[in-house]
Amino acid sequence: MSGGGSSLFSGFRVLGLYSNHVPHALRYHKKHREFYLVTAVGKCFHAYNVNRLGIVAISNSLSDDITCVTADRMLVFTAAGRLISAFARNKEVVMRYHGHKQEVHLLLPLGDQLISADSGGDVIVWDVQGGDIYLRLQFDLNTFEVSAMMHPSTYLNKVLLGSSQGALQLWNIKTSKLLFTFPGWSSGVTVLQQSPAVDVVGIGTAAGRIIIHNIRMDETLMSFTQDWGPVNSLAFRTDGPPIVASGSPQGHIAFWDLERRQLVTQQRHAHSTAVAGATFLHGEPLLVTNGADNAIKVWIFDQEGGGARLLRSRQGHSAPPTTIHHHGSDGKNILSAGQDGTLQSFSIVHERFNKNLGHGSINKRKEQKKKKGLLYEELRLPSITAFSSADARQSDWDGIVACHRGRPAATTWNYQRCTMGIHHLQPPSPCRDAIAMAVDITSCGNFVVIGSSTGRLDVYNLQSGQHRGCYGDDDKAHSGSVRGVATDTLNQLTTSVGSDWLLKFWRFKTRKQEEQLELNAAPASLMLHRDSGMLALALDDFTLLVVDIETRRVVRKFAGHHGNINDMTFSPDGRWLVTAAMDCTIRTWDIPSGCLVDCFLVSMAPVGVSMSPTGDFLATAHVDSLGIYLWTNKSLCGPVGLRPLPADYLPTVETLPGVKADESEKEVTSEEAEDAYRSADQLGAELVTLSLQPESRWKSLLHLDDIKKRNKPVAPPAAPAAAPFFLPTLPGLTPRFTLPTASEEETQSKVLSWGSLSQSSEFSSALESALESRSFDRPVSLLKDCGPAALSVELTCLTSEEGGASHLLLAFILMIDSMLASGRDFELAHAYLALFLKVG
């Protein structure tokens, strides 16, 4: 059975996506007097204001990933594959430019034209408004492969092209003439940038050279060389000091003084990956950079010696997150551990509340010596595989404990100080091959239980970091690796599962085993809902078990996944269990009924899932994606009809949040329209069905007289005397207006003739027709459209005193009888009948 999308969750937004390898675009809004930053994120782009780095808009998605982005005063231009799109208001596509046969990698707006270059050697000049091709230039890739473009300042209709072979060409795009060819510097040109001085251009090469060249005189003024490889970006400072900044593939930025012709300072590790783009704000000491490490940074130059410091930034994971959990009871913050080794907190309220807890280090004291020769990477801890957090005592000591890949010791982290803690938790006599695998902090925030690959289960005090004991005989809780551990609300019970296929129950204080359950397969993970006492186990055979920790018995078993179950989470009330697996499905199981109630597919396999403590959002993390995706819980917004899904249910793919399709590309097929679920008008003949009319339409029908009396005006409205356009005057020297005569007023009778009242209404006509056909759907629908006052008038007109007839009264009674017999619009039938009896 094929189904639709999710009936329980709907995509809301994505957190933690800011930038990729595509250089940013900077634009100035004259009306707002503010700079705006545009960065590409997959198939769409984000717009930020530079003053606060707050997100302003998210564009609609394109069919392919964006490879280039640029902007002018009004529009944002993007290239995705061979298609160029123009966006208005940072949102919707207003123009598409078709004509390239290869992938477009360079864009340059120039007045009313847009210049684009593709990887096949074609350079096209477009008319921005009409979308027509103004000029097409073709280059031989073997002799001149276009790698950079720039418009020299004050050079009308001129474009400077740089090639990967090293040569430069100056073209007039209006006359289609090659004006001059620069031989180059025997190295490919990677970037071209206009300097504040006219005729002077900055050129970056693949060999790491920065050349300041006068293109009018064809004279090289000066050159620098950076030791970090090719020049990725160039930016000239325009607020006074003659400084040029160059970016490198290693993430370093060098600042060169053009007057003294030397290196002023350098900003090492500005980005953890290559610097994609760097731009100085015009007339301000601010440098904006972005990189493939998913970071946007604004640097300010206010240090002694011309150095820069980080002013503000927006940074997410540079590698996909692997584990996510909500932190705190308000559900506003999500802790995320990524493959890049960092631990970060993302706020669903605003990005300014995001926190970066940083990268773990082996020893903080050794970290302080990294400037004396130790490599930075040697001091870093590997990525986090599992962590647990508690906010009960986080203001007093560390409230987060994390396990690292291949490390025997677990680390502590402080959420409020946004730093790594002071404790490394490991047993007094650690085994050489032991690796911390599972961790859980007690609800009081005083203790933490850590399971290792050797089967040890140790308890530590979080305040002091001291070892308080271990579970099991011979210091071994399981004969295999510990796969999961959990403690209950009152610190009475500890549960653990291991690769020995055993689920064990321990007394927390005495650390003695009370009972154990033998499982049918090796467990992969464990999740405890402390309020309800339900323990969920994910097994390696793709099944799920729910165990009641009070009775120590398996109460539910779920099967349906076709891949490893990566993560699971409970709803706040413990009714639903949401699981995510490698089969790209996210399933919701109803524990009381033991049924699957919701299932949907995603384009990328989910690796982490977490339901907020308030139940309003579901957060997911996916393979090869740097963001955290939020899904809204529809059941909090209105009634959601959840029904058990059959075993052969085939879910459909749900679009990930934050990926908005362009409205012009949306098409709904007839098959999708037919597959949409429609509720039946009548569930059963023995049941009654209420109408969808609001209560104000039928509840006040018997009280219309009281309502009219209450709303009766104190005095009748006085109509103004009608005056002609040209007021008549009497002849004479003194201008006087003519007064209307009494006879004219008396001739204007206000009594209507009987013929105007003898016409029957549409409802009366429909009743007469229904009396013959015995189908009363038409008059019922007419009454539904009437308000209380109009409905009272219609029923009054059926009586003989108001011009009605006895056959109309009979037809109305038959209409009410048919409504009651069918069981539909039950409350309306009673209200109409009560009003009819009162009027008659």
Short mmCIF file of C-alpha atoms in Angstrom, two decimals, residues 265-688:
data_model
loop_
_atom_site.label_atom_id
_atom_site.label_comp_id
_atom_site.label_asym_id
_atom_site.label_seq_id
_atom_site.Cartn_x
_atom_site.Cartn_y
_atom_site.Cartn_z
CA THR A 265 50.14 40.56 9.95
CA GLN A 266 48.47 37.26 9.35
CA GLN A 267 45.36 35.59 10.69
CA ARG A 268 46.06 31.89 10.99
CA HIS A 269 43.22 29.38 11.17
CA ALA A 270 40.68 32.06 10.28
CA HIS A 271 38.76 29.14 8.75
CA SER A 272 39.34 25.44 9.20
CA THR A 273 39.07 24.99 5.42
CA ALA A 274 39.87 27.15 2.41
CA VAL A 275 38.82 30.79 2.51
CA ALA A 276 36.11 30.92 -0.14
CA GLY A 277 35.64 34.69 -0.21
CA ALA A 278 36.91 37.85 1.49
CA THR A 279 35.50 41.37 1.07
CA PHE A 280 36.22 44.66 2.83
CA LEU A 281 33.18 46.83 3.55
CA HIS A 282 33.47 50.11 1.69
CA GLY A 283 34.80 52.85 3.97
CA GLU A 284 34.80 50.65 7.09
CA PRO A 285 37.56 48.66 8.86
CA LEU A 286 35.54 45.44 8.53
CA LEU A 287 36.41 42.30 6.59
CA VAL A 288 33.76 39.69 5.79
CA THR A 289 34.92 36.13 5.05
CA ASN A 290 33.23 32.82 4.41
CA GLY A 291 34.55 29.31 3.91
CA ALA A 292 33.65 25.71 3.24
CA ASP A 293 33.79 25.10 7.00
CA ASN A 294 30.19 26.40 7.22
CA ALA A 295 31.24 29.70 8.80
CA ILE A 296 30.68 33.40 8.20
CA LYS A 297 33.01 35.76 10.06
CA VAL A 298 33.32 39.53 10.37
CA TRP A 299 36.75 40.84 11.39
CA ILE A 300 37.45 44.34 12.72
CA PHE A 301 40.82 46.09 12.48
CA ASP A 302 41.26 47.85 15.81
CA GLN A 303 44.37 46.12 17.16
CA GLU A 304 47.82 47.58 17.56
CA GLY A 305 50.01 46.96 14.59
CA GLY A 306 47.12 46.65 12.17
CA GLY A 307 45.90 43.30 13.45
CA ALA A 308 42.32 42.07 13.23
CA ARG A 309 40.07 40.39 15.76
CA LEU A 310 36.85 38.47 15.32
CA LEU A 311 33.88 40.81 15.77
CA ARG A 312 30.96 38.46 15.11
CA SER A 313 30.42 35.12 13.44
CA ARG A 314 27.87 32.49 12.51
CA GLN A 315 29.33 29.03 12.52
CA GLY A 316 27.94 25.52 12.27
CA HIS A 317 29.51 22.11 11.97
CA SER A 318 32.18 21.78 9.30
CA ALA A 319 31.48 18.02 9.17
CA PRO A 320 28.09 16.28 9.50
CA PRO A 321 26.67 15.97 13.05
CA THR A 322 26.39 12.47 14.44
CA THR A 323 24.54 12.88 17.76
CA ILE A 324 21.90 15.42 18.78
CA HIS A 325 19.94 15.91 22.02
CA HIS A 326 17.73 18.64 23.39
CA HIS A 327 19.26 20.42 26.38
CA GLY A 328 17.09 21.77 29.18
CA SER A 329 13.39 21.46 29.88
CA ASP A 330 12.24 24.37 27.70
CA GLY A 331 13.21 22.69 24.43
CA LYS A 332 14.85 25.82 23.01
CA ASN A 333 18.41 24.51 22.67
CA ILE A 334 19.79 21.50 20.82
CA LEU A 335 23.22 20.08 21.61
CA SER A 336 25.00 18.60 18.61
CA ALA A 337 28.26 16.68 18.27
CA GLY A 338 29.80 16.46 14.80
CA GLN A 339 32.47 14.57 12.95
CA ASP A 340 34.60 17.72 13.12
CA GLY A 341 35.08 17.05 16.84
CA THR A 342 33.17 20.12 18.05
CA LEU A 343 30.25 20.30 20.43
CA GLN A 344 27.76 23.05 19.61
CA SER A 345 24.42 24.31 20.82
CA PHE A 346 21.82 25.63 18.38
CA SER A 347 18.89 27.77 19.49
CA ILE A 348 15.52 27.45 17.79
CA VAL A 349 14.61 31.00 18.93
CA HIS A 350 17.40 33.07 17.36
CA GLU A 351 20.87 32.45 16.03
CA ARG A 352 22.45 34.92 18.44
CA PHE A 353 21.80 32.39 21.22
CA ASN A 354 23.91 29.72 19.50
CA LYS A 355 26.93 28.48 21.41
CA ASN A 356 30.11 26.80 20.26
CA LEU A 357 31.62 24.76 23.10
CA GLY A 358 34.69 24.20 20.96
CA HIS A 359 36.93 21.26 20.23
CA GLY A 360 38.09 18.92 22.95
CA SER A 361 41.77 18.89 23.86
CA ILE A 362 43.86 16.19 25.48
CA ASN A 363 45.25 18.52 28.12
CA LYS A 364 44.44 22.18 28.63
CA ARG A 365 47.91 22.93 29.97
CA LYS A 366 49.52 21.40 26.92
CA GLU A 367 47.12 23.36 24.75
CA GLN A 368 48.60 26.56 26.11
CA LYS A 369 52.01 25.44 24.81
CA LYS A 370 50.85 24.94 21.23
CA LYS A 371 52.40 28.27 20.27
CA LYS A 372 55.80 26.95 21.37
CA GLY A 373 56.04 24.31 18.68
CA LEU A 374 53.40 21.66 19.32
CA LEU A 375 51.04 21.03 16.43
CA TYR A 376 47.46 22.08 17.02
CA GLU A 377 46.05 18.83 15.64
CA GLU A 378 48.13 16.72 18.04
CA LEU A 379 46.29 18.19 21.02
CA ARG A 380 42.80 17.71 19.65
CA LEU A 381 40.52 14.93 20.78
CA PRO A 382 38.73 12.82 18.17
CA SER A 383 35.03 13.27 17.42
CA ILE A 384 32.34 12.63 20.03
CA THR A 385 30.43 9.36 19.67
CA ALA A 386 27.96 9.73 22.56
CA PHE A 387 27.15 12.33 25.18
CA SER A 388 24.67 13.06 27.94
CA SER A 389 23.60 16.36 29.44
CA ALA A 390 21.66 17.58 32.49
CA ASP A 391 20.75 21.12 33.49
CA ALA A 392 20.01 20.42 37.17
CA ARG A 393 23.42 21.53 38.49
CA GLN A 394 25.00 23.10 35.40
CA SER A 395 25.46 26.42 37.20
CA ASP A 396 27.55 24.68 39.88
CA TRP A 397 29.73 22.31 37.85
CA ASP A 398 30.03 20.65 34.48
CA GLY A 399 26.73 19.27 33.18
CA ILE A 400 27.79 17.48 29.97
CA VAL A 401 29.82 14.27 29.66
CA ALA A 402 31.02 12.99 26.27
CA CYS A 403 32.68 9.84 24.94
CA HIS A 404 35.25 10.16 22.15
CA ARG A 405 36.11 7.78 19.36
CA GLY A 406 38.89 5.41 20.45
CA ARG A 407 39.47 7.12 23.80
CA PRO A 408 39.21 5.38 27.21
CA ALA A 409 38.43 8.60 29.09
CA ALA A 410 35.23 10.61 28.93
CA THR A 411 35.38 14.40 29.01
CA THR A 412 33.23 16.91 30.86
CA TRP A 413 31.90 20.16 29.36
CA ASN A 414 30.42 23.30 30.87
CA TYR A 415 27.39 24.64 29.03
CA GLN A 416 27.26 28.06 30.68
CA ARG A 417 30.95 28.87 30.15
CA CYS A 418 30.90 27.27 26.67
CA THR A 419 34.17 25.45 27.34
CA MET A 420 35.52 22.01 27.94
CA GLY A 421 35.49 20.97 31.59
CA ILE A 422 38.37 20.13 33.86
CA HIS A 423 37.77 16.39 34.34
CA HIS A 424 38.83 13.38 32.26
CA LEU A 425 36.80 10.48 33.65
CA GLN A 426 38.49 7.08 33.46
CA PRO A 427 38.81 4.10 35.86
CA PRO A 428 41.67 4.05 38.42
CA SER A 429 43.34 1.15 36.59
CA PRO A 430 42.28 1.58 32.98
CA CYS A 431 42.70 -1.20 30.47
CA ARG A 432 44.81 -0.41 27.45
CA ASP A 433 42.09 -1.48 25.00
CA ALA A 434 39.16 0.09 26.89
CA ILE A 435 37.04 2.64 25.02
CA ALA A 436 34.22 4.67 26.55
CA MET A 437 31.06 3.66 24.66
CA ALA A 438 27.94 4.77 26.58
CA VAL A 439 27.19 7.49 29.12
CA ASP A 440 24.24 8.75 31.14
CA ILE A 441 23.99 11.52 33.76
CA THR A 442 21.55 11.05 36.63
CA SER A 443 18.51 13.32 36.87
CA CYS A 444 19.97 15.07 39.92
CA GLY A 445 23.11 16.03 37.99
CA ASN A 446 25.51 14.68 40.65
CA PHE A 447 26.63 11.38 39.11
CA VAL A 448 27.45 9.93 35.73
CA VAL A 449 27.53 6.27 34.66
CA ILE A 450 29.95 5.33 31.87
CA GLY A 451 30.11 2.00 30.02
CA SER A 452 33.22 0.81 28.18
CA SER A 453 34.08 -1.63 25.42
CA THR A 454 35.56 -4.08 27.94
CA GLY A 455 32.24 -4.48 29.79
CA ARG A 456 33.01 -2.11 32.69
CA LEU A 457 30.28 0.11 34.10
CA ASP A 458 31.69 2.88 36.30
CA VAL A 459 30.12 5.62 38.42
CA TYR A 460 31.76 9.05 38.85
CA ASN A 461 30.96 12.14 40.85
CA LEU A 462 30.58 15.08 38.49
CA GLN A 463 31.59 17.76 41.00
CA SER A 464 34.92 16.24 41.96
CA GLY A 465 35.47 13.88 39.05
CA GLN A 466 36.24 11.07 41.50
CA HIS A 467 35.56 7.41 40.74
CA ARG A 468 32.77 6.09 43.02
CA GLY A 469 32.67 2.44 42.07
CA CYS A 470 31.82 -0.02 39.33
CA TYR A 471 29.05 -2.53 38.68
CA GLY A 472 29.32 -6.30 38.57
CA ASP A 473 31.64 -8.92 39.89
CA ASP A 474 35.33 -8.66 39.08
CA ASP A 475 34.68 -5.08 37.97
CA LYS A 476 32.80 -6.29 34.90
CA ALA A 477 29.12 -5.69 34.26
CA HIS A 478 28.96 -7.45 30.86
CA SER A 479 31.07 -10.05 29.15
CA GLY A 480 31.05 -7.91 26.00
CA SER A 481 30.97 -4.26 25.13
CA VAL A 482 28.44 -2.03 26.88
CA ARG A 483 26.04 -0.67 24.24
CA GLY A 484 23.81 1.49 26.42
CA VAL A 485 23.17 2.65 29.98
CA ALA A 486 20.34 4.57 31.69
CA THR A 487 19.33 5.61 35.20
CA ASP A 488 15.82 6.21 36.51
CA THR A 489 14.38 9.43 37.99
CA LEU A 490 15.02 8.67 41.68
CA ASN A 491 18.49 7.09 41.31
CA GLN A 492 17.11 3.72 42.41
CA LEU A 493 17.74 1.67 39.28
CA THR A 494 20.41 1.45 36.60
CA THR A 495 19.86 -0.46 33.36
CA SER A 496 22.53 -1.54 30.90
CA VAL A 497 22.75 -3.59 27.71
CA GLY A 498 25.78 -5.21 26.19
CA SER A 499 26.94 -7.15 23.19
CA ASP A 500 26.41 -10.34 25.24
CA TRP A 501 22.66 -10.05 24.39
CA LEU A 502 21.74 -9.28 28.01
CA LEU A 503 19.67 -6.49 29.55
CA LYS A 504 20.64 -6.08 33.20
CA PHE A 505 18.96 -4.23 36.07
CA TRP A 506 21.20 -2.90 38.86
CA ARG A 507 20.55 -1.24 42.19
CA PHE A 508 22.12 2.20 41.87
CA LYS A 509 23.49 2.59 45.41
CA THR A 510 24.72 -0.92 46.10
CA ARG A 511 25.66 -1.56 42.43
CA LYS A 512 24.36 -5.11 42.75
CA GLN A 513 22.54 -6.90 39.95
CA GLU A 514 18.83 -7.52 40.58
CA GLU A 515 17.63 -9.14 37.37
CA GLN A 516 18.54 -9.73 33.74
CA LEU A 517 16.68 -10.39 30.51
CA GLU A 518 18.08 -12.37 27.61
CA LEU A 519 17.45 -10.74 24.24
CA ASN A 520 16.87 -12.35 20.85
CA ALA A 521 19.60 -10.29 19.16
CA ALA A 522 22.49 -8.03 20.03
CA PRO A 523 21.33 -4.59 21.19
CA ALA A 524 22.53 -1.49 19.40
CA SER A 525 21.31 1.28 21.70
CA LEU A 526 19.06 2.05 24.65
CA MET A 527 16.67 4.91 25.50
CA LEU A 528 14.75 5.40 28.76
CA HIS A 529 11.70 7.61 29.27
CA ARG A 530 12.09 8.40 32.96
CA ASP A 531 8.55 9.64 33.65
CA SER A 532 6.77 6.55 32.33
CA GLY A 533 9.47 3.96 33.07
CA MET A 534 9.46 2.69 29.47
CA LEU A 535 12.81 1.45 28.18
CA ALA A 536 13.30 1.22 24.39
CA LEU A 537 15.92 -1.12 22.91
CA ALA A 538 17.11 -1.10 19.29
CA LEU A 539 18.43 -4.49 18.19
CA ASP A 540 20.79 -5.45 15.40
CA ASP A 541 18.03 -7.41 13.63
CA PHE A 542 16.26 -4.06 12.95
CA THR A 543 13.55 -4.64 15.60
CA LEU A 544 12.56 -2.61 18.63
CA LEU A 545 11.68 -3.73 22.14
CA VAL A 546 9.88 -1.72 24.83
CA VAL A 547 10.52 -2.92 28.40
CA ASP A 548 8.68 -1.80 31.53
CA ILE A 549 11.37 -1.27 34.18
CA GLU A 550 8.82 -1.80 36.97
CA THR A 551 7.70 -5.29 35.89
CA ARG A 552 10.99 -6.04 34.05
CA ARG A 553 9.07 -7.49 31.08
CA VAL A 554 8.90 -6.81 27.36
CA VAL A 555 5.57 -5.05 26.77
CA ARG A 556 5.90 -4.13 23.08
CA LYS A 557 7.83 -5.36 20.07
CA PHE A 558 8.00 -3.38 16.82
CA ALA A 559 9.28 -4.61 13.46
CA GLY A 560 9.33 -2.75 10.16
CA HIS A 561 12.72 -1.13 9.65
CA HIS A 562 14.95 -2.50 6.89
CA GLY A 563 18.23 -1.04 8.11
CA ASN A 564 20.22 -0.34 11.24
CA ILE A 565 18.33 1.82 13.74
CA ASN A 566 20.57 4.83 14.33
CA ASP A 567 18.64 6.72 17.00
CA MET A 568 15.29 6.93 18.78
CA THR A 569 13.42 9.32 21.04
CA PHE A 570 10.26 9.40 23.11
CA SER A 571 7.51 12.01 23.02
CA PRO A 572 7.24 14.01 26.27
CA ASP A 573 4.18 12.04 27.44
CA GLY A 574 5.81 8.71 26.56
CA ARG A 575 3.05 7.75 24.14
CA TRP A 576 5.09 7.80 20.92
CA LEU A 577 8.46 6.30 20.09
CA VAL A 578 10.14 7.94 17.10
CA THR A 579 12.93 5.97 15.40
CA ALA A 580 15.36 6.78 12.60
CA ALA A 581 17.14 4.12 10.58
CA MET A 582 19.52 3.66 7.67
CA ASP A 583 16.60 2.73 5.39
CA CYS A 584 15.95 6.52 5.20
CA THR A 585 12.68 6.24 7.12
CA ILE A 586 11.51 8.03 10.27
CA ARG A 587 8.80 6.01 11.96
CA THR A 588 6.46 6.87 14.85
CA TRP A 589 5.16 3.99 16.96
CA ASP A 590 2.16 4.34 19.26
CA ILE A 591 3.11 2.43 22.42
CA PRO A 592 -0.40 1.98 23.99
CA SER A 593 -1.86 0.48 20.80
CA GLY A 594 1.37 -1.14 19.62
CA CYS A 595 0.90 0.16 16.07
CA LEU A 596 2.86 2.16 13.54
CA VAL A 597 0.98 5.45 13.17
CA ASP A 598 3.32 7.55 11.01
CA CYS A 599 6.14 6.88 8.57
CA PHE A 600 7.89 8.98 5.95
CA LEU A 601 11.02 8.84 3.82
CA VAL A 602 13.82 11.40 3.62
CA SER A 603 16.38 11.86 0.88
CA MET A 604 19.34 11.33 3.24
CA ALA A 605 19.58 8.66 5.91
CA PRO A 606 18.91 10.10 9.40
CA VAL A 607 21.62 9.49 12.01
CA GLY A 608 20.13 11.40 14.94
CA VAL A 609 16.65 12.27 16.17
CA SER A 610 15.42 14.15 19.24
CA MET A 611 11.96 15.26 20.35
CA SER A 612 11.80 18.49 22.32
CA PRO A 613 10.66 18.24 25.98
CA THR A 614 7.66 20.43 25.10
CA GLY A 615 6.71 18.22 22.16
CA ASP A 616 6.51 21.02 19.60
CA PHE A 617 9.51 20.11 17.43
CA LEU A 618 11.31 17.01 16.20
CA ALA A 619 14.99 17.54 15.35
CA THR A 620 16.86 15.28 12.92
CA ALA A 621 20.45 15.03 11.67
CA HIS A 622 21.31 13.32 8.40
CA VAL A 623 24.21 11.71 6.60
CA ASP A 624 26.35 14.13 4.55
CA SER A 625 24.39 17.16 5.78
CA LEU A 626 25.77 19.86 8.04
CA GLY A 627 22.42 21.14 9.29
CA ILE A 628 19.90 20.14 11.94
CA TYR A 629 16.38 19.92 10.57
CA LEU A 630 13.29 20.87 12.58
CA TRP A 631 9.85 19.34 12.02
CA THR A 632 6.72 20.74 13.64
CA ASN A 633 4.33 18.48 15.51
CA LYS A 634 0.97 18.90 13.77
CA SER A 635 -0.96 17.42 16.70
CA LEU A 636 -0.25 20.55 18.77
CA CYS A 637 -1.83 22.80 16.13
CA GLY A 638 -5.03 20.87 15.51
CA PRO A 639 -6.65 17.45 15.42
CA VAL A 640 -4.61 14.85 13.54
CA GLY A 641 -6.24 11.62 12.47
CA LEU A 642 -3.73 8.88 13.23
CA ARG A 643 -4.69 5.39 12.08
CA PRO A 644 -2.64 2.18 12.19
CA LEU A 645 -0.55 1.73 9.07
CA PRO A 646 -0.51 -1.70 7.37
CA ALA A 647 2.57 -3.88 7.16
CA ASP A 648 2.92 -3.25 3.41
CA TYR A 649 2.76 0.54 3.78
CA LEU A 650 5.09 2.32 1.33
CA PRO A 651 5.98 5.83 2.56
CA THR A 652 6.69 8.73 0.26
CA VAL A 653 9.65 11.10 0.38
CA GLU A 654 9.22 14.25 2.47
CA THR A 655 11.19 17.34 1.46
CA LEU A 656 13.70 18.33 4.10
CA PRO A 657 12.92 21.57 5.98
CA GLY A 658 14.49 24.71 4.57
CA VAL A 659 14.37 23.39 1.01
CA LYS A 660 11.62 25.45 -0.61
CA ALA A 661 10.77 24.61 -4.19
CA ASP A 662 10.28 27.43 -6.65
CA GLU A 663 6.56 28.11 -7.09
CA SER A 664 6.86 28.19 -10.88
CA GLU A 665 8.31 24.67 -10.91
CA LYS A 666 5.64 23.10 -8.70
CA GLU A 667 3.29 20.74 -10.53
CA VAL A 668 0.70 18.49 -8.93
CA THR A 669 -0.14 15.44 -10.99
CA SER A 670 -3.61 13.97 -11.20
CA GLU A 671 -2.41 10.77 -9.53
CA GLU A 672 -1.14 12.72 -6.50
CA ALA A 673 -4.46 14.55 -6.28
CA GLU A 674 -6.36 11.27 -6.39
CA ASP A 675 -4.12 9.65 -3.76
CA ALA A 676 -4.77 12.47 -1.27
CA TYR A 677 -6.85 11.19 1.62
CA ARG A 678 -10.38 12.57 1.83
CA SER A 679 -12.58 12.07 4.86
CA ALA A 680 -15.97 10.45 4.25
CA ASP A 681 -19.07 12.61 4.60
CA GLN A 682 -20.78 9.99 6.75
CA LEU A 683 -18.86 7.34 8.67
CA GLY A 684 -21.90 5.13 9.24
CA ALA A 685 -25.67 5.12 8.86
CA GLU A 686 -26.15 4.52 12.57
CA LEU A 687 -24.03 7.55 13.52
CA VAL A 688 -24.90 11.24 13.52
#
